[in-house]
Structures are given as C-alpha cells and as structure tokens.
Amino acid sequence: MYEAVPDIMADRHCVRRVGTFAVAALLGLLPSPPLHAGVVDSFIQEKERGWFWYEIEPEPPPEPLPPEFPPPAVIAPAPASTPETPPPLSVEWFKEYYPSVLNKAVDNPTPENVAGYRYATRVMLDKASNFAHEFKRQALLDPLLDESNRYPFSSAARGSFANFTNQQKREAVQTIAARAGLWVFVDETCPFCSMQYPIIARTAKERGFVVSYITPDGSRPEWMAEEDEVLKDEGQSRALKIQVRPATVLVVPPETLTVITQGMLSQDLLEERLLVAGDMAGLLSDKDRLNAFPMERGLLTTQDIREAGQAMEQDPKALTPKVQELIEKRY
C-alpha cells in the first residue's frame, strides 16, 4: 500500500510534462510571420534609437523668402544751370548790380568808382525820361489814353468844367428828388437839430424833395415851420439803427431806405451823398451818371478787365485792341 504512492506521483509528473510538450507542439504548428532581411538589419543597426514612437517629427523646411528687391538707384542731381547774366544797363541789370555799384563807390570813393556810379545813375534816369516822353506822346496821339478827356488839366478849362459838372450834379439831384423823399429825425431838445433844420429846408426847396420830420413824441419843435409835416417815431429810428440826431434818410418807394447822415452836414456834402445814394438806388440814367460823375467816363469796369484777360488767354497780343474796344464802349 505504501509503494503505490510513488507511482501515483510519478504519473502526475509525467502528465505535467506531457501537457507541456503538447502545448509546445501546438505552438509549433502555428504559422509564424516571415521576417524580411531588411527589417531585421534595420532593427539591428538602429537598436540604440529605442522605441521609435518617442521620436520628435522634424520641422518642415521653411518656405523660401521672396527675393529682395534691389535698392533704388540713386539719381544724381542735375547740374545747376548757370544763371544768365541780364543784359547790361537793362532794368534787370539795374535791379541786380546798381546797389553794388553804389556800395563800391561809398566804400572806396575813388574818382573811377564815383564816376561809374554817377554815369550808371545818369543812364537809369535817362531810361525813365525816355519812357515818360513816350508815355506822354501816346496820350497826346491816342484819345483813348488822354486823361484830359475826362478832366481838363488847364486852369481855364478846369474852371468851366467844374461849373458844368456842378450844374449836372444839381440836375441829377433834382431827378432823384422827383422819385424819392427824405425822412429827417429831429428832437426839440437837440441843439444841433435846430442848426441842421434850415439846411434841410433850403435843400428841399431848391431840389424839390418832400420832407417828413420825425420826432420822438410827434410834437412840433418851436423852431420848425408850420407847413412842415411832423410824424411820431413809431420805431423807424430803431429799425434804421439811428443813434444820433439830426439824421437824414433817403426814402425810395416802396421799400428802399438809405441813411445819408447822422449829425450835421453842409448842403453841398448833403447833396453829394444824396446823389450817390440815388445812383445806387437806380434813379439815374446812364447819361445822367456820365454828366454827374465825369471822372468815371471811359473807366474800365471789373467785368471789362476780366473780359480783356480772357481775350489775352486766347491771344497774348490781344491786349491793345481788346482794351481799345472796351474803352470806346465806356464813352
């Protein structure tokens, strides 16, 4: 009974060994993947790299930079042109060299330097005289350039012309009076109003103006004639911004009002302002204007000058004929 035990243990050992060999035999029956020579060689040669999945991917190569443009070419400045010397003794020459001729003579007043300055001055004055003579000659021979056509230069003719002009101005003021009237702002307490009143009254009588006197309360001052019309100030002075009395206003119906003066004024100056205000209001014809303002006869207007400039843009030589044409229209 005791001898059977070893046999049993031996059998168990045999069974374990048989199982091990059977497993090994089964594993040997499974197909194994073929190993390529290249893979084996690569593994053997690069075994020091370790696990390859720890390797860092190399950065992609940088993109090529755009080609650099060449620096701009340096352009050498053009050589400065030598200024031309103005013709000797011309206006340009005197403007440039005459001061140096004078300074040279003052700094070193030798006979030669002073003589050079004196003769240069003589030439300059003679050039001016030649110009003045030709300027006068042109005025004498061309009536469009003769200023005496507007106002005579001789004393005898000047007196007659002044008398004629004054008469024409008086007639022009009478023409204005036929279509306009006067407002005169006065105050009984104003000492200068009583002095201005006879001047206004005489002007109105001689030129034919209708006058309305306006007082603050509509009362008649004691120094005013009974036949004069007196009105109450209903805001006219405030609307016209009248601050000083006496004040005279030219009234052109229906709505043109022009303040002629605030304060005293002589009759001749009063009529002169009435003439200008009436002309601006369009109360004078072209003929009346030419007779009353003779100095404007033949005068080129701003529009005339602009027209002459436009003609010169087309033809630089058009100055003389175009201006002659425009002046003839103004006479």
Coordinates of C-alpha atoms in Angstrom, one line a residue, residues 16-328:
R16 CA 2.6 17.6 -16.5
R17 CA 5.5 17.1 -18.8
V18 CA 3.2 15.6 -21.5
G19 CA 1.0 18.7 -21.3
T20 CA 3.9 21.0 -21.6
F21 CA 5.2 19.2 -24.6
A22 CA 1.7 19.2 -26.1
V23 CA 1.4 23.0 -25.8
A24 CA 4.8 23.4 -27.3
A25 CA 3.9 21.2 -30.1
L26 CA 0.7 23.1 -30.7
L27 CA 2.5 26.4 -30.7
G28 CA 5.0 25.0 -33.2
L29 CA 2.2 24.2 -35.5
L30 CA 1.0 27.8 -35.8
P31 CA 2.4 29.7 -38.8
S32 CA 5.0 32.4 -38.0
P33 CA 5.2 35.7 -40.0
P34 CA 8.1 35.8 -42.3
L35 CA 10.9 38.1 -41.3
H36 CA 12.4 40.2 -44.1
A37 CA 16.1 40.7 -44.1
G38 CA 15.8 44.5 -44.5
V39 CA 13.6 44.9 -41.4
V40 CA 16.0 42.7 -39.3
D41 CA 19.0 44.6 -40.5
S42 CA 17.4 48.0 -39.7
F43 CA 16.4 46.9 -36.2
I44 CA 19.8 45.6 -35.6
Q45 CA 21.6 48.7 -36.9
E46 CA 19.3 51.2 -35.2
K47 CA 18.6 49.4 -32.0
E48 CA 20.1 52.3 -30.0
R49 CA 17.2 54.6 -31.0
G50 CA 14.9 52.7 -28.6
W51 CA 11.2 53.0 -29.0
F52 CA 10.7 55.0 -32.3
W53 CA 7.4 56.5 -31.3
Y54 CA 9.2 58.8 -28.8
E55 CA 11.0 60.5 -31.7
I56 CA 10.0 64.1 -32.5
E57 CA 8.9 64.8 -36.0
P58 CA 11.3 67.1 -37.8
E59 CA 10.1 70.6 -38.5
P60 CA 9.1 71.2 -42.1
P61 CA 11.6 73.2 -44.1
P62 CA 11.0 76.9 -44.0
E63 CA 9.4 78.5 -47.1
P64 CA 11.8 80.3 -49.3
L65 CA 11.9 84.0 -48.7
P66 CA 10.8 86.3 -51.5
P67 CA 13.6 87.7 -53.5
E68 CA 14.9 91.0 -52.2
F69 CA 14.3 93.9 -54.5
P70 CA 17.5 95.8 -55.4
P71 CA 17.8 99.2 -53.7
P72 CA 16.6 102.1 -55.8
A73 CA 19.1 103.6 -58.0
V74 CA 20.5 106.9 -56.7
I75 CA 19.8 109.6 -59.3
A76 CA 22.5 112.2 -59.3
P77 CA 21.0 115.7 -59.2
A78 CA 21.1 117.6 -62.4
P79 CA 23.9 120.1 -62.5
A80 CA 22.7 123.6 -61.6
S81 CA 22.3 125.7 -64.6
T82 CA 24.4 128.8 -64.5
P83 CA 22.1 131.9 -64.2
E84 CA 22.1 134.1 -67.3
T85 CA 23.6 137.5 -66.8
P86 CA 20.9 140.2 -67.6
P87 CA 21.7 142.5 -70.5
P88 CA 23.9 145.4 -69.3
L89 CA 22.0 148.5 -68.4
S90 CA 18.6 146.7 -68.6
V91 CA 16.1 147.0 -65.9
E92 CA 17.1 143.6 -64.6
W93 CA 20.7 144.7 -64.6
F94 CA 20.0 147.8 -62.6
K95 CA 17.9 145.7 -60.1
E96 CA 20.8 143.3 -59.6
Y97 CA 24.0 145.4 -60.0
Y98 CA 23.1 149.0 -59.2
P99 CA 23.3 148.6 -55.4
S100 CA 26.7 147.0 -55.7
V101 CA 27.9 149.9 -57.9
L102 CA 26.7 152.4 -55.2
N103 CA 28.2 150.4 -52.4
K104 CA 31.5 150.2 -54.2
A105 CA 31.6 154.0 -54.7
V106 CA 30.6 154.6 -51.0
D107 CA 33.2 152.1 -49.6
N108 CA 36.0 153.3 -51.8
P109 CA 35.2 156.7 -53.3
T110 CA 37.9 156.9 -55.9
P111 CA 37.3 159.1 -58.9
E112 CA 36.7 156.0 -61.0
N113 CA 34.2 154.3 -58.7
V114 CA 32.2 157.6 -58.1
A115 CA 32.2 158.3 -61.8
G116 CA 30.9 154.8 -62.5
Y117 CA 28.1 155.3 -60.1
R118 CA 27.2 158.7 -61.4
Y119 CA 27.1 157.6 -65.0
A120 CA 25.0 154.5 -64.1
T121 CA 22.6 156.8 -62.4
R122 CA 22.5 159.1 -65.4
V123 CA 21.7 156.1 -67.7
M124 CA 18.9 155.0 -65.3
L125 CA 17.3 158.5 -65.2
D126 CA 17.5 158.8 -69.0
K127 CA 15.8 155.5 -69.4
A128 CA 13.0 156.7 -67.1
S129 CA 12.8 160.0 -69.1
N130 CA 12.5 158.2 -72.4
F131 CA 9.7 156.1 -71.0
A132 CA 7.9 159.2 -69.7
H133 CA 8.3 161.0 -73.0
E134 CA 6.8 158.1 -74.9
F135 CA 4.1 157.7 -72.3
K136 CA 3.1 161.3 -72.8
R137 CA 3.3 161.1 -76.6
Q138 CA 1.0 158.1 -76.6
A139 CA -1.5 160.1 -74.5
L140 CA -1.4 163.0 -76.9
L141 CA -1.8 161.0 -80.0
D142 CA -4.4 158.4 -78.8
P143 CA -7.6 160.0 -77.5
L144 CA -8.4 156.7 -75.6
L145 CA -5.4 157.3 -73.5
D146 CA -5.8 161.0 -73.0
E147 CA -6.9 161.6 -69.4
S148 CA -7.8 165.2 -70.2
N149 CA -10.9 163.8 -72.0
R150 CA -12.3 163.1 -68.5
Y151 CA -11.0 166.1 -66.7
P152 CA -9.1 169.1 -68.3
F153 CA -5.7 170.0 -67.0
S154 CA -5.5 173.7 -67.9
S155 CA -6.7 176.1 -65.3
A156 CA -9.2 177.9 -67.6
A157 CA -10.8 174.8 -68.9
R158 CA -10.8 173.3 -65.4
G159 CA -13.0 176.1 -64.0
S160 CA -15.5 175.8 -66.8
F161 CA -15.6 172.1 -66.5
A162 CA -16.2 172.3 -62.7
N163 CA -19.1 174.7 -63.2
F164 CA -20.7 172.4 -65.8
T165 CA -20.2 169.4 -63.5
N166 CA -21.8 171.1 -60.6
Q167 CA -24.8 172.1 -62.6
Q168 CA -25.1 168.5 -63.9
K169 CA -25.0 167.2 -60.3
R170 CA -27.7 169.6 -59.2
E171 CA -29.9 168.4 -62.1
A172 CA -29.2 164.8 -61.1
V173 CA -30.3 165.5 -57.5
Q174 CA -33.5 167.1 -58.8
T175 CA -34.0 163.9 -60.8
I176 CA -33.6 161.9 -57.7
A177 CA -36.0 164.2 -55.8
A178 CA -38.8 163.5 -58.3
R179 CA -38.8 159.8 -57.3
A180 CA -37.7 159.9 -53.6
G181 CA -38.2 161.8 -50.4
L182 CA -36.5 162.5 -47.1
W183 CA -37.0 161.5 -43.5
V184 CA -35.3 163.8 -41.1
F185 CA -35.1 162.7 -37.4
V186 CA -35.0 165.6 -35.1
D187 CA -35.6 166.4 -31.4
E188 CA -36.6 169.7 -29.8
T189 CA -34.1 169.2 -27.0
C190 CA -31.2 168.6 -29.6
P191 CA -29.3 171.9 -30.2
F192 CA -27.8 170.7 -33.5
C193 CA -31.2 169.8 -34.9
S194 CA -32.2 173.4 -34.9
M195 CA -29.0 174.2 -36.8
Q196 CA -29.5 171.4 -39.4
Y197 CA -33.1 172.3 -40.0
P198 CA -32.6 175.4 -42.2
I199 CA -30.1 173.5 -44.4
I200 CA -32.5 170.6 -44.9
A201 CA -35.3 173.1 -45.6
R202 CA -33.3 175.0 -48.2
T203 CA -32.1 171.8 -49.9
A204 CA -35.7 170.5 -50.1
K205 CA -37.0 173.8 -51.6
E206 CA -34.2 174.1 -54.2
R207 CA -34.1 170.5 -55.3
G208 CA -37.8 169.6 -54.8
F209 CA -37.6 167.0 -52.1
V210 CA -40.7 166.1 -50.0
V211 CA -39.6 166.0 -46.3
S212 CA -41.2 164.4 -43.3
Y213 CA -39.7 165.4 -39.9
I214 CA -39.9 162.6 -37.3
T215 CA -39.8 163.5 -33.6
P216 CA -39.9 161.1 -30.6
D217 CA -43.4 162.0 -29.5
G218 CA -44.7 163.6 -32.7
S219 CA -44.7 167.1 -31.3
R220 CA -43.6 170.0 -33.5
P221 CA -40.4 171.9 -32.3
E222 CA -40.9 175.6 -31.9
W223 CA -38.2 176.4 -34.5
M224 CA -40.0 174.4 -37.2
A225 CA -42.3 176.0 -39.8
E226 CA -46.0 175.3 -39.6
E227 CA -46.3 173.8 -43.1
D228 CA -43.7 171.1 -42.4
E229 CA -45.0 167.6 -41.9
V230 CA -44.2 166.1 -38.4
L231 CA -44.6 162.4 -37.6
K232 CA -44.2 160.4 -34.5
D233 CA -41.4 157.9 -34.2
E234 CA -43.2 154.6 -34.4
G235 CA -39.9 152.5 -34.4
Q236 CA -38.4 153.9 -37.6
S237 CA -35.2 155.1 -35.8
R238 CA -34.8 151.7 -34.1
A239 CA -35.2 149.8 -37.3
L240 CA -32.7 152.1 -39.1
K241 CA -30.3 152.0 -36.1
I242 CA -30.2 155.7 -35.7
Q243 CA -28.2 156.7 -32.6
V244 CA -27.5 160.4 -33.3
R245 CA -29.9 163.2 -34.3
P246 CA -30.3 165.1 -36.6
A247 CA -30.3 162.1 -39.0
T248 CA -31.4 162.2 -42.7
V249 CA -32.7 159.2 -44.6
L250 CA -33.4 159.0 -48.4
V251 CA -36.7 157.2 -48.9
V252 CA -37.2 155.5 -52.3
P253 CA -40.7 153.8 -52.5
P254 CA -41.7 151.2 -52.0
E255 CA -39.0 149.9 -49.6
T256 CA -35.5 151.3 -50.2
L257 CA -34.2 153.3 -47.2
T258 CA -30.7 154.7 -47.0
V259 CA -29.3 156.6 -44.1
I260 CA -27.5 159.6 -45.5
T261 CA -26.1 161.1 -42.4
Q262 CA -26.3 161.1 -38.6
G263 CA -25.2 164.5 -37.4
M264 CA -24.9 167.9 -39.0
L265 CA -23.9 168.2 -42.7
S266 CA -23.4 171.1 -45.1
Q267 CA -25.7 171.5 -48.1
D268 CA -23.0 170.6 -50.7
L269 CA -22.0 167.4 -48.8
L270 CA -25.6 166.5 -48.2
E271 CA -26.4 166.8 -51.9
E272 CA -23.3 164.7 -52.8
R273 CA -24.5 161.9 -50.5
L274 CA -28.0 162.2 -51.9
L275 CA -26.5 161.9 -55.4
V276 CA -24.5 158.7 -54.6
A277 CA -27.5 157.1 -52.7
G278 CA -29.9 157.9 -55.5
D279 CA -27.5 156.4 -58.1
M280 CA -27.1 153.2 -56.0
A281 CA -30.9 153.0 -55.9
G282 CA -31.0 153.1 -59.7
L283 CA -32.7 156.5 -60.0
L284 CA -30.3 157.9 -62.6
S285 CA -30.0 157.1 -66.3
D286 CA -26.6 156.3 -68.0
K287 CA -26.5 159.8 -69.4
D288 CA -27.2 161.5 -66.1
R289 CA -24.5 159.4 -64.5
L290 CA -21.9 160.3 -67.1
N291 CA -22.6 164.0 -66.6
A292 CA -22.7 163.8 -62.8
F293 CA -19.6 161.6 -62.5
P294 CA -17.3 162.7 -65.3
M295 CA -14.3 161.0 -63.8
E296 CA -15.9 157.7 -64.5
R297 CA -16.2 158.4 -68.2
G298 CA -14.2 155.8 -70.1
L299 CA -13.3 153.9 -66.9
L300 CA -13.0 150.2 -67.4
T301 CA -15.2 148.1 -65.1
T302 CA -14.2 145.0 -63.3
Q303 CA -16.1 143.0 -65.9
D304 CA -14.3 144.8 -68.7
I305 CA -10.9 143.9 -67.2
R306 CA -11.9 140.3 -66.8
E307 CA -13.0 140.2 -70.4
A308 CA -9.7 141.6 -71.5
G309 CA -7.8 139.0 -69.5
Q310 CA -9.9 136.2 -71.2
A311 CA -9.0 137.6 -74.6
M312 CA -5.3 137.5 -73.7
E313 CA -5.6 133.9 -72.7
Q314 CA -6.6 133.1 -76.3
D315 CA -4.1 135.5 -77.8
P316 CA -1.3 137.3 -75.8
K317 CA -1.2 140.1 -78.4
A318 CA -4.9 140.9 -77.9
L319 CA -4.3 143.3 -75.0
T320 CA -4.2 146.6 -77.0
P321 CA -7.0 146.0 -79.5
K322 CA -9.3 144.5 -76.8
V323 CA -8.8 147.3 -74.3
Q324 CA -9.3 149.9 -77.1
E325 CA -12.6 148.2 -77.9
L326 CA -13.8 148.2 -74.3
I327 CA -12.8 151.9 -73.6
E328 CA -14.8 153.0 -76.7

